[in-house]
Short mmCIF file of C-alpha atoms and ligand atoms in Angstrom, two decimals:
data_model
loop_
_atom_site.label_atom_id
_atom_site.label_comp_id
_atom_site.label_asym_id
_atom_site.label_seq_id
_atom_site.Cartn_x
_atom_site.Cartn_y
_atom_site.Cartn_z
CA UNK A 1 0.00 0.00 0.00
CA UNK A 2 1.11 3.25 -0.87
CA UNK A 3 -0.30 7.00 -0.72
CA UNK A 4 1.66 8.78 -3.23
CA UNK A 5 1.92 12.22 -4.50
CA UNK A 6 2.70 13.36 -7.88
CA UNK A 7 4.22 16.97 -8.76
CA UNK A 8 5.49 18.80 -11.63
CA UNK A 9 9.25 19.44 -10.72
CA UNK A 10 9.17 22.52 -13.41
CA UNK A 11 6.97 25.19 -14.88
CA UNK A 12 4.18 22.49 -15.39
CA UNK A 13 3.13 21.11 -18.32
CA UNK A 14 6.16 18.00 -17.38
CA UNK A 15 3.64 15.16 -18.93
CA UNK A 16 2.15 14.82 -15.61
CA UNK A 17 -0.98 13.64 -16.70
CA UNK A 18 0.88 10.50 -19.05
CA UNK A 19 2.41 9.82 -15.84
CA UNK A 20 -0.71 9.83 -13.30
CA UNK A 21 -2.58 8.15 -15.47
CA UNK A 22 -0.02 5.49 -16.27
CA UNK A 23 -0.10 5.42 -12.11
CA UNK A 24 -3.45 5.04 -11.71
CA UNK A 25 -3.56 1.78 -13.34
CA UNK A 26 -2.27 0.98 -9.40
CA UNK A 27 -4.16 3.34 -7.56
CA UNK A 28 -7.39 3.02 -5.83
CA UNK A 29 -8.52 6.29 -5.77
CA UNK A 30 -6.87 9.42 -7.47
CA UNK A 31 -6.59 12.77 -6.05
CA UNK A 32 -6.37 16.26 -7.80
CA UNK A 33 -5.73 18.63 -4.82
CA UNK A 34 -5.42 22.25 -5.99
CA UNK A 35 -5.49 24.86 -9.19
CA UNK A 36 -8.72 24.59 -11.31
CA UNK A 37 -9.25 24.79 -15.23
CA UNK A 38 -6.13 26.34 -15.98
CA UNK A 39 -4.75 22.74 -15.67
CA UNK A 40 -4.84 20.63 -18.83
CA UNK A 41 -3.47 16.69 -19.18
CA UNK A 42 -3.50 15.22 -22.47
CA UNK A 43 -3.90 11.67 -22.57
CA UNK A 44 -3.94 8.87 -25.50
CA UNK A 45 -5.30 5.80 -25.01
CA UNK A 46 -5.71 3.34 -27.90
CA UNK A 47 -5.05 6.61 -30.11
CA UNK A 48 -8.04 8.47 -28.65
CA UNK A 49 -6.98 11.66 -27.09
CA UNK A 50 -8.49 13.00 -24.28
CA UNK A 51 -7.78 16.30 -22.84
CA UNK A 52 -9.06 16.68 -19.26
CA UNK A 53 -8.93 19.84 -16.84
CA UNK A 54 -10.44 19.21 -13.95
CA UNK A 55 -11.22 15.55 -13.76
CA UNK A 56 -8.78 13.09 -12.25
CA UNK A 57 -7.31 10.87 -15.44
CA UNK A 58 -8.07 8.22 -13.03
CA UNK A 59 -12.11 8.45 -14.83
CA UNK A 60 -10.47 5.94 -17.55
CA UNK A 61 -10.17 3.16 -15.17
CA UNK A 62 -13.48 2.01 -14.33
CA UNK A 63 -13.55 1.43 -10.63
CA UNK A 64 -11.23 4.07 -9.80
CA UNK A 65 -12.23 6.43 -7.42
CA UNK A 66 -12.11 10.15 -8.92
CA UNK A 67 -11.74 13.19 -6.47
CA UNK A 68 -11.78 16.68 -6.54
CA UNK A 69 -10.32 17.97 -3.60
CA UNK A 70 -10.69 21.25 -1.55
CA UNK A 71 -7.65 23.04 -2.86
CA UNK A 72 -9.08 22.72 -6.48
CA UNK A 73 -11.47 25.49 -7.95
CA UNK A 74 -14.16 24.62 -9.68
CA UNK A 75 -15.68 26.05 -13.14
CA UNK A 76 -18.73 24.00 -13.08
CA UNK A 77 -19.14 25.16 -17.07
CA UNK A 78 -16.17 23.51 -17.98
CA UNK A 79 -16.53 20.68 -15.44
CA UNK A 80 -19.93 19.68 -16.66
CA UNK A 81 -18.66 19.96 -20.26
CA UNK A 82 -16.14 17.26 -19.40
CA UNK A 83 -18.62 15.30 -17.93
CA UNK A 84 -20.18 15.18 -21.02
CA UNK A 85 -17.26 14.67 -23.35
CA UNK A 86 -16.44 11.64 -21.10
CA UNK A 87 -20.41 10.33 -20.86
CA UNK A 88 -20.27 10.77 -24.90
CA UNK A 89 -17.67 8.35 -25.12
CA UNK A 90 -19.14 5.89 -22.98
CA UNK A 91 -16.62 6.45 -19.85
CA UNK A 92 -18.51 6.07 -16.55
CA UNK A 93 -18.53 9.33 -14.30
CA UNK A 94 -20.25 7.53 -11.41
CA UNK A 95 -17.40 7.54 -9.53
CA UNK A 96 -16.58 10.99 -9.47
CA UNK A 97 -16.68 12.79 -5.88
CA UNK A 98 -16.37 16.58 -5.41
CA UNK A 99 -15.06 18.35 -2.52
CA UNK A 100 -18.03 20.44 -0.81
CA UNK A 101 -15.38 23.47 0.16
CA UNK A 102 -14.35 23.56 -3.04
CA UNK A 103 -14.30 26.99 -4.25
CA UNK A 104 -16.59 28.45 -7.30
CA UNK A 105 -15.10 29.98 -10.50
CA UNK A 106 -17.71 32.78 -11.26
CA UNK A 107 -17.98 34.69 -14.78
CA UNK A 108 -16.44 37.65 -12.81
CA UNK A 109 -13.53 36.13 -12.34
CA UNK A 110 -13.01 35.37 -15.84
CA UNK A 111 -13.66 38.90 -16.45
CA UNK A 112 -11.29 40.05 -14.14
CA UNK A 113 -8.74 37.85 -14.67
CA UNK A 114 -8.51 39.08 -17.98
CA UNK A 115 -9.26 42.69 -17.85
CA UNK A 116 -6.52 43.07 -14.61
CA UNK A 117 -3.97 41.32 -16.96
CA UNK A 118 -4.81 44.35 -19.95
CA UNK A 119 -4.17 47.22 -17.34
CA UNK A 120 -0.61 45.71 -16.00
CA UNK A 121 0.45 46.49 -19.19
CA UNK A 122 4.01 45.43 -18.75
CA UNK A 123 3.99 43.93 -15.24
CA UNK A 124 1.34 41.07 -17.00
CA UNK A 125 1.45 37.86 -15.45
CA UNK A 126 0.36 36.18 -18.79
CA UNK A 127 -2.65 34.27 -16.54
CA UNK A 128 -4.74 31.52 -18.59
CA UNK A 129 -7.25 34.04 -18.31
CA UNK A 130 -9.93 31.43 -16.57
CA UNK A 131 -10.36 33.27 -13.44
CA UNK A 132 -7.97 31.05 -11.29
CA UNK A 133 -6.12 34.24 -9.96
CA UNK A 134 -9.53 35.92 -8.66
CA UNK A 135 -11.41 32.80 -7.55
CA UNK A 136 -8.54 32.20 -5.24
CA UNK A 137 -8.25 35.97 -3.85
CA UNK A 138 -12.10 35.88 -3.24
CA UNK A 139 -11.28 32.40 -1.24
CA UNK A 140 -8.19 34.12 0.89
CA UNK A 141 -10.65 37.54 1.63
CA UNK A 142 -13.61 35.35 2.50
CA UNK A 143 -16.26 36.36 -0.08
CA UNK A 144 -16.11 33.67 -2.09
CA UNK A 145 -18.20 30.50 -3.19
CA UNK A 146 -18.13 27.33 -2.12
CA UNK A 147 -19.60 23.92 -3.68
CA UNK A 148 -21.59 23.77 -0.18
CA UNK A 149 -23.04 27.36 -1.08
CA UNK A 150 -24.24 26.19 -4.50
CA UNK A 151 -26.05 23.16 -2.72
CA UNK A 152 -28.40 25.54 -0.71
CA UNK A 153 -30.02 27.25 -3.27
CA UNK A 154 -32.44 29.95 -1.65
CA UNK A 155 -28.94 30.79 0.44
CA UNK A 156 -26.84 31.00 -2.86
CA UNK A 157 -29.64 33.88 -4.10
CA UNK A 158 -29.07 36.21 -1.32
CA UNK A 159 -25.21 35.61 -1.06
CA UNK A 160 -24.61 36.11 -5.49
CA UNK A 161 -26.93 38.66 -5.29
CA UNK A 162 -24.29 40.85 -2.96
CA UNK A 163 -21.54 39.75 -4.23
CA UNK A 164 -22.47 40.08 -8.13
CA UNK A 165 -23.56 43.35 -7.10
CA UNK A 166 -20.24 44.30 -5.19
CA UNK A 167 -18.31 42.35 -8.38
CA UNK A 168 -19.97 44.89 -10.45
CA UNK A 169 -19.29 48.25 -9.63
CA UNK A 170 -15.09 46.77 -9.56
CA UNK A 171 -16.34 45.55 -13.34
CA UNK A 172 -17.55 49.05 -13.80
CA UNK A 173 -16.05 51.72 -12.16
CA UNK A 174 -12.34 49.97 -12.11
CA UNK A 175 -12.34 47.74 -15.00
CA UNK A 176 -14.83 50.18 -17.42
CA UNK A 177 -16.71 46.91 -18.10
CA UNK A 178 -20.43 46.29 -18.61
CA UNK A 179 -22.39 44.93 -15.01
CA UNK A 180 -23.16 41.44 -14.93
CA UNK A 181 -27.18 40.49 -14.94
CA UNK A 182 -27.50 39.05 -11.02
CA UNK A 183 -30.39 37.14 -11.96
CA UNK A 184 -29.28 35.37 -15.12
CA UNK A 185 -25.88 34.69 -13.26
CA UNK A 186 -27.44 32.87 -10.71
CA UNK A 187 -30.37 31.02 -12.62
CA UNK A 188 -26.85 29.92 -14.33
CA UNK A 189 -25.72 28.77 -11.42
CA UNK A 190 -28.42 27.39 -9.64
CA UNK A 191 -28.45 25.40 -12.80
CA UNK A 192 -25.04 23.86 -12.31
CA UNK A 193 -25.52 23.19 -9.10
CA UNK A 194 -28.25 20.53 -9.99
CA UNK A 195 -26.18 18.83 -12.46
CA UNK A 196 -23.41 18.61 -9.77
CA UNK A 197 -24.97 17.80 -6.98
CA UNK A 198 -24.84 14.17 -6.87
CA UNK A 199 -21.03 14.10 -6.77
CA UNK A 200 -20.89 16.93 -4.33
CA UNK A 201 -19.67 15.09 -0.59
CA UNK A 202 -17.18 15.39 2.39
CA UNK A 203 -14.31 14.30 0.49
CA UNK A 204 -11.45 14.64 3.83
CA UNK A 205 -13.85 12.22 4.90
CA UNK A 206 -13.82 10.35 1.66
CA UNK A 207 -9.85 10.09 1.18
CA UNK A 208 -9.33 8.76 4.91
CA UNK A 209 -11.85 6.56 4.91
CA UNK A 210 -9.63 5.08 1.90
CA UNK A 211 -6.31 5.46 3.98
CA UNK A 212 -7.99 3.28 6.45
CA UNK A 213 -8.87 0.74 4.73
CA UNK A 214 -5.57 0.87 3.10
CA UNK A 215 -6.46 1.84 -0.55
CA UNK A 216 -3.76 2.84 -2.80
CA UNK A 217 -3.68 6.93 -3.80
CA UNK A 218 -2.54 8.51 -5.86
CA UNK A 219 -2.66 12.69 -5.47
CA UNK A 220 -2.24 14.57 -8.97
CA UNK A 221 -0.93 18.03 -8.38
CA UNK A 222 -1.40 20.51 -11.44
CA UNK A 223 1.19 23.08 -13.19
CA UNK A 224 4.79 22.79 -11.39
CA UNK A 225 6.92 23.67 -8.47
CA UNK A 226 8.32 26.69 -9.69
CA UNK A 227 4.22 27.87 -10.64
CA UNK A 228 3.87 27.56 -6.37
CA UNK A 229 2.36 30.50 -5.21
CA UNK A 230 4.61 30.46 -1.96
CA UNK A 231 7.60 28.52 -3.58
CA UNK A 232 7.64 29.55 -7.37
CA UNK A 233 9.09 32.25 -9.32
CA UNK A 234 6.56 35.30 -7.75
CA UNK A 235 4.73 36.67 -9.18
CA UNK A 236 4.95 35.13 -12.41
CA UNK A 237 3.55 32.05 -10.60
CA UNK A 238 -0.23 30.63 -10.09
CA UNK A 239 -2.48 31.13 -7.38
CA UNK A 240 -2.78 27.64 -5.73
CA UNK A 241 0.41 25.11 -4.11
CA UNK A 242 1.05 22.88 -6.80
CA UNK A 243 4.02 21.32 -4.66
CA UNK A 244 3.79 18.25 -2.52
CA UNK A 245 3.17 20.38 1.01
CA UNK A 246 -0.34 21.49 -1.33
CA UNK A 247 -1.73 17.80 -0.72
CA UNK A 248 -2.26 18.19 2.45
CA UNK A 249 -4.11 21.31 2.48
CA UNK A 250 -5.79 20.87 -0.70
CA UNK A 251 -7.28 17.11 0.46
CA UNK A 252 -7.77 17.24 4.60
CA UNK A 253 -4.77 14.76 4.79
CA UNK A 254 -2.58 14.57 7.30
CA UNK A 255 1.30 14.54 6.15
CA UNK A 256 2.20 11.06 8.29
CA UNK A 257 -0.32 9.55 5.85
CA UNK A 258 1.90 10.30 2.82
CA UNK A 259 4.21 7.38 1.75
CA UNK A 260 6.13 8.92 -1.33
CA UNK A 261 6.86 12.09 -3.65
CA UNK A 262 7.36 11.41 -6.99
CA UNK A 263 8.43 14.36 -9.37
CA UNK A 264 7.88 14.79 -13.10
CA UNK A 265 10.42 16.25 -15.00
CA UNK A 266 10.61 17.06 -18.93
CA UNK A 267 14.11 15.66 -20.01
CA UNK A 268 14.19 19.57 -20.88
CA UNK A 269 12.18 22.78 -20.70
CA UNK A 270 9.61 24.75 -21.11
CA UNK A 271 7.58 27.73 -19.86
CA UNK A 272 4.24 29.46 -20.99
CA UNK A 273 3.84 32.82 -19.37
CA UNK A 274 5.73 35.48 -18.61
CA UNK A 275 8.87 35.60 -16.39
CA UNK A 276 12.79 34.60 -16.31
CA UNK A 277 13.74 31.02 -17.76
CA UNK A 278 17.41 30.85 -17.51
CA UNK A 279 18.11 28.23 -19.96
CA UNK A 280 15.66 29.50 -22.16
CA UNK A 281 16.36 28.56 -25.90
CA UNK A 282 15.44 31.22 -28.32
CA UNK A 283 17.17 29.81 -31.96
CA UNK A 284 16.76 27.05 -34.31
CA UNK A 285 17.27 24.26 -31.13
CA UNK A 286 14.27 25.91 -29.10
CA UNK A 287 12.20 25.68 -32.49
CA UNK A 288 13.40 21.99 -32.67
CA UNK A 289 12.41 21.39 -29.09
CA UNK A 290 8.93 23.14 -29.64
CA UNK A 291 8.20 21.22 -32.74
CA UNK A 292 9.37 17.73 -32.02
CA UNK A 293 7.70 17.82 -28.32
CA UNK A 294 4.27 19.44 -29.61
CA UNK A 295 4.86 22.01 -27.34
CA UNK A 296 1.79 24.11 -27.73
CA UNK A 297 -0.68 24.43 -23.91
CA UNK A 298 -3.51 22.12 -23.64
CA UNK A 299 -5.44 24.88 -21.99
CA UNK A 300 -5.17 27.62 -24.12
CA UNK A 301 -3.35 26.59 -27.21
CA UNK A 302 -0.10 29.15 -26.15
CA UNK A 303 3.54 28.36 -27.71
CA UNK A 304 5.71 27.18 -24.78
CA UNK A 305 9.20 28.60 -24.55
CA UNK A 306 11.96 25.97 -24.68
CA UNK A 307 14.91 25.58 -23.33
CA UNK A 308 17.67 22.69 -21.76
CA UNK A 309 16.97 20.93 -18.54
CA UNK A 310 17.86 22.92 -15.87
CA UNK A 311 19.38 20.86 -12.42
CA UNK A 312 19.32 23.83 -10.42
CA UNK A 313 15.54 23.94 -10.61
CA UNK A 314 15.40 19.78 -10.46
CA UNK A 315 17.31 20.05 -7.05
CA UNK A 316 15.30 22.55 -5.49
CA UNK A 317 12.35 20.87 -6.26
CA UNK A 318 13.86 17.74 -5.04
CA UNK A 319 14.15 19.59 -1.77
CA UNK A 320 10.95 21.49 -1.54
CA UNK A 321 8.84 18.42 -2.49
CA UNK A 322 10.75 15.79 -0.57
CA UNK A 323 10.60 13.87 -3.82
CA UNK A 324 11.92 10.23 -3.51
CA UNK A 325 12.05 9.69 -7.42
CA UNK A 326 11.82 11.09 -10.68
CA UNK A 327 10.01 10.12 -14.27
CA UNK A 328 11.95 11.87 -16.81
CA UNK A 329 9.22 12.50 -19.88
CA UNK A 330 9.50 13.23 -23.84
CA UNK A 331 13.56 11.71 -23.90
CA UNK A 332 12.55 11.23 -27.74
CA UNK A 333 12.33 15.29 -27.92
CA UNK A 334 16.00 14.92 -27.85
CA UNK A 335 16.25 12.23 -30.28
CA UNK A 336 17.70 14.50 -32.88
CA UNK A 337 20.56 16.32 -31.68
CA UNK A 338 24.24 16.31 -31.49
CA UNK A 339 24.69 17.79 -28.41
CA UNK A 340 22.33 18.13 -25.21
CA UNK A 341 23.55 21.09 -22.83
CA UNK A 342 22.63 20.95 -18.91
CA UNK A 343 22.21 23.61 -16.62
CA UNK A 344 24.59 22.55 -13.67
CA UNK A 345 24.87 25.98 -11.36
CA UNK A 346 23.86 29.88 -11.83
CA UNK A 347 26.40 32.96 -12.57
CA UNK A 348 24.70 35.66 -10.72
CA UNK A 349 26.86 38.94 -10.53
CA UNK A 350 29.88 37.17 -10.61
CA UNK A 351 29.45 33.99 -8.22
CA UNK A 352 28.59 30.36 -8.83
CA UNK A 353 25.51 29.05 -7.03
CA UNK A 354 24.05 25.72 -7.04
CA UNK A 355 21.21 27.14 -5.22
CA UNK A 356 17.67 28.25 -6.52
CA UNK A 357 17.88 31.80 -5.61
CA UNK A 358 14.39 32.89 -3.55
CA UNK A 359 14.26 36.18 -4.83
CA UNK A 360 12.81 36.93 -8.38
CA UNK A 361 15.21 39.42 -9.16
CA UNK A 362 18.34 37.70 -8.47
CA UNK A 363 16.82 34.70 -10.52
CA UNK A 364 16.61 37.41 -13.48
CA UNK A 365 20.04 37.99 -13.05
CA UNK A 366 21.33 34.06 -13.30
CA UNK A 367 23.18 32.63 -16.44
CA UNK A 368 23.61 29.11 -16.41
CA UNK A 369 26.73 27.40 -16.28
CA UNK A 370 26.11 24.00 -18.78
CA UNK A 371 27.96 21.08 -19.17
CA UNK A 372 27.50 19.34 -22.02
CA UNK A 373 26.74 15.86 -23.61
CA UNK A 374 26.87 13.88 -26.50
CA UNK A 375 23.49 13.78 -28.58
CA UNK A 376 22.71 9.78 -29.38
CA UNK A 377 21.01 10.45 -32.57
CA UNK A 378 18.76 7.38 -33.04
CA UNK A 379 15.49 7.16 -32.53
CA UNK A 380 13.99 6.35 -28.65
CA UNK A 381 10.65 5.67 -29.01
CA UNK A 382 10.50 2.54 -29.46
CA UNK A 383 12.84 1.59 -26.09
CA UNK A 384 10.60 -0.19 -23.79
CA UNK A 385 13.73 -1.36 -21.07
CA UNK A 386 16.91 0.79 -20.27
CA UNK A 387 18.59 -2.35 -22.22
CA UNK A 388 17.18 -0.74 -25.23
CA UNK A 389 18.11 2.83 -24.63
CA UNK A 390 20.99 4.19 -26.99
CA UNK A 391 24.46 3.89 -24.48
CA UNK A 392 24.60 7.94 -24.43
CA UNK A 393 20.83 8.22 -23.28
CA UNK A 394 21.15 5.83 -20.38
CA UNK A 395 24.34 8.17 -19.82
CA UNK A 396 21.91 11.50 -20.12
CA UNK A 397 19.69 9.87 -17.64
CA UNK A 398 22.70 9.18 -15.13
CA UNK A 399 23.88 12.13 -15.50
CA UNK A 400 19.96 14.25 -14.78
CA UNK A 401 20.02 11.50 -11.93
CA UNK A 402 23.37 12.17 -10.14
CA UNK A 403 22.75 15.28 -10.14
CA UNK A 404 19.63 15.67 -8.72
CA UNK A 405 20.63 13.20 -6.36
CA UNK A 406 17.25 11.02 -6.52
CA UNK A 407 16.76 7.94 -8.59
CA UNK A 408 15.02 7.28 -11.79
CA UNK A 409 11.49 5.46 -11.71
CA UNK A 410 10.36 6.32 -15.17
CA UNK A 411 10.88 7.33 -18.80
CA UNK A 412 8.67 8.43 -21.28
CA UNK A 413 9.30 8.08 -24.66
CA UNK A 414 6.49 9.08 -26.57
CA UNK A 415 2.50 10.38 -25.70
CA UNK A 416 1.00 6.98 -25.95
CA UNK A 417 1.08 4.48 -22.70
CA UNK A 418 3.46 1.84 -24.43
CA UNK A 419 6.01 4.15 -24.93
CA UNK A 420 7.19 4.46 -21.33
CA UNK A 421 10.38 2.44 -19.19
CA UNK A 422 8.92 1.63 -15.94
CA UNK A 423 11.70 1.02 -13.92
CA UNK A 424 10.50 0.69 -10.75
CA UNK A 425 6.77 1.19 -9.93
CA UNK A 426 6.38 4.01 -7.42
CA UNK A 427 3.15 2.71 -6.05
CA UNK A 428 4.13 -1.17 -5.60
CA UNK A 429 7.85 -0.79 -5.74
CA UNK A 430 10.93 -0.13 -3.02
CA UNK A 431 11.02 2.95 -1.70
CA UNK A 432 14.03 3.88 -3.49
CA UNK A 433 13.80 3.16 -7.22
CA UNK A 434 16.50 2.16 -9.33
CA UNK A 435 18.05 3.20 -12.71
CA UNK A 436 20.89 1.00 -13.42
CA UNK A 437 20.31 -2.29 -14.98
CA UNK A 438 22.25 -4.16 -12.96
CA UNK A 439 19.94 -2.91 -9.91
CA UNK A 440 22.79 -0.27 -8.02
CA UNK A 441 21.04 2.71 -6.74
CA UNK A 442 22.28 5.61 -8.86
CA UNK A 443 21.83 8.05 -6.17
CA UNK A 444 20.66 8.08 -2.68
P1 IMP B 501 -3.11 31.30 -13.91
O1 IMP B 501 -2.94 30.02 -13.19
O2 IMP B 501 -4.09 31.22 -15.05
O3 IMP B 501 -3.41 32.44 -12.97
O4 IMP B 501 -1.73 31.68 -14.62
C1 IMP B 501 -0.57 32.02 -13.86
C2 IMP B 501 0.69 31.46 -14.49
O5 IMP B 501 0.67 30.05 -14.41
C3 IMP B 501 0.84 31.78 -15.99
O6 IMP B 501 2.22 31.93 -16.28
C4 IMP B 501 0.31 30.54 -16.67
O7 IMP B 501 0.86 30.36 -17.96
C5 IMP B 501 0.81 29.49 -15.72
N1 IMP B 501 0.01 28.26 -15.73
C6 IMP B 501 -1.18 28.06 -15.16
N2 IMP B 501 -1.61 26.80 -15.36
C7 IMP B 501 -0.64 26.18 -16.07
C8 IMP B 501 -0.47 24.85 -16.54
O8 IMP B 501 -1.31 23.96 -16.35
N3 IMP B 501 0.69 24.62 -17.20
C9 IMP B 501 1.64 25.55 -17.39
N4 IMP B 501 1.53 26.81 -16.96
C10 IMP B 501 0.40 27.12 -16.30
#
């Protein structure tokens, strides 16, 4: 038995959702703990894609116990769209469960998410524009709506009506925006709220009833470590705790209840948004790593920057997640070229540093300092052991390993679920995983 967490070790957008779902062939119930539907996983299965926001990719296992926790917010539009996408194609949402202090996206946070982003002219934070950023202020000043407020509908009347009213006049008189209609907004909503309610419950209660009876689960956290609103790059960061500490807050479970941490990683790059990316690759290799890895958001269709994998960010998440392993995703991205460069330390004003620097401004100011390796040049996607893997990409991997100081679990090769090494399964395996053949830990 094993409760395991699974983070984004970057700027998001690692393959997280390949990975979760791959893990929730093990789990018993699966977990998304925080952000809302500024999260996108794409997942193929059998060559059907499915692109999910909100919804565990645990729904594809019938029998798998879906949450949404507490930490999440909730756009019950685009929730109850992928309800539908997933009813449509004949995948049972019956065991679905949403957390009851979830918190509501409304259509004014859409509307300021986007119309704050226009007047910071400069300063923009280059948001998904789907409220997130709002929803969760309303949550930290208290005026905002829960899942339990939608349930209660005579309750949810007098509570929109003050709030769509207050909403307004910042619309209005700050934003120069047209008022919202109070009483289409919440015939809206009270219309949601029937289509939800069946899956609305207790979930804390929910997820430790399953620790007791010793279920496996799994806990998906969206975007990435460095897109933590306490541990990222501020501001240019989101407004929930994607990292491992966010599991426990965003679910009602206790840390001693956690077994493991396991961190996805791109075997490079990439960033959507504004903000510094010190290994950020703006030539022909950055177009090579953008086309070969499809690197385009799932959310909102952005180009992501690209740039080489940098270990300075992969130890600091190693610390601030207490991850015990790594899956290393989209190897084949590198497939092509003759040499792979490595961020190993930071030049800031002068000095080396091996340390993630806390302050945004210093982390403007770092260069990296690469090392660099051979390319293999043969094609990867078709490696299903580390037996099969080209000498100089098992060497790559060693190297991302050694110096990140945890071990390998697993490598993706490729979008579909074949193309992956599992070299030691996080859920039913050791604690430590392994990446040499011969069984040596790399690292420990
Ligand atoms: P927000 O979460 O929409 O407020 O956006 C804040 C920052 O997080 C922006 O830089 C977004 O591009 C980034 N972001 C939010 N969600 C994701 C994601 O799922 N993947 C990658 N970046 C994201």
């Amino acid at each position: 038995m094993a409760n395991v967490i699974v983070i984004g070790s970057q700027w998001g957008d690692e393959g997280k959702g390949k990975i979760t779902d791959l893990l929730s062939r093990s789990a018993d119930v699966v977990v998304r703990y925080q952000g809302g539907v500024n999260a996108g996983h794409t997942i193929v299965v059998q060559g059907q894609t499915f692109k999910l926001h909100l919804i565990p990719s645990g729904i594809l296992y019938p029998g798998t116990e879906c949450i949404i926790g507490c930490g999440t917010v909730i756009d019950p539009q685009v929730l109850i769209k992928e309800l539908e996408q997933l009813e449509q194609l004949n995948i049972s949402t019956k065991n679905l469960l949403i957390s009851q202090t979830a918190h509501v996206t409304m259509p004014y946070h859409r509307l300021i998410d986007k119309a704050s982003e226009d007047k910071r002219g400069n300063h923009k934070i280059g948001t998904t524009g789907r409220g997130i950023g709002p929803t969760y202020a309303d949550k930290s000043e208290r005026t905002g709506i829960r899942m339990l407020d939608l349930m209660h509908p005579e309750e949810l009347r007098k509570q929109l009506k003050w709030t769509i009213n207050y909403k307004n006049s910042v619309l209005e008189k700050l934003y120069d925006l047209p008022p919202l209609d109070p009483e289409a907004v919440i015939e809206e909503y009270l219309g949601y709220a029937e289509r939800l309610r069946p899956f609305v419950v207790d979930t804390s209660l929910k997820i430790y009833d399953a620790v007791q009876k010793k279920r496996n689960i799994l806990f998906e956290g969206a975007q990435g470590t460095l897109l933590d609103l306490d541990h990222g790059t501020y501001p240019y960061v989101t407004s929930s705790n994607p990292v491992a500490g966010g599991a426990c807050v965003g679910t009602g479970l206790g840390p001693t209840m956690i077994d493991r941490v396991i961190g996805v990683s791109k075997a490079y790059t990439t960033r959507v948004g504004e903000g510094p990316f010190p290994t950020e690759l703006e030539g022909e290799i950055g177009d090579i790593l953008g086309d070969r890895g499809a690197e385009f958001g799932t959310t909102t269709g952005r180009k992501r920057r690209c740039g080489w994998f940098d270990a300075v960010i992969g130890r600091y998440a190693v610390r601030i997640n207490g991850m015990d392993c790594m899956a290393i995703t989209k190897l084949d991205v590198l497939d092509t070229l003759d040499e792979i460069k490595v961020c190993v330390a930071y030049e800031i004003d002068g000095q080396r540093t091996e340390h993630f620097p806390s302050s945004a401004r210093q982390f403007a100011r770092c260069r990296p300092i690469y090392q660099t390796l051979p390319g293999w040049k043969v094609s990867t996607t078709e490696c299903r052991t580390l037996e099969d893997l080209p000498k100089k990409a098992l060497e790559y991997l060693k190297f991302l390993a050694e110096l990140m100081a945890v071990p390998i679990a697993i490598v993706s090769l490729g979008a579909s679920r074949d193309q992956t090494i599992i070299v030691e399964d996080p859920i039913h395996g050791p604690k430590r995983a392994l990446l040499h053949a011969d069984g040596t830990p790399v690292a420990v």
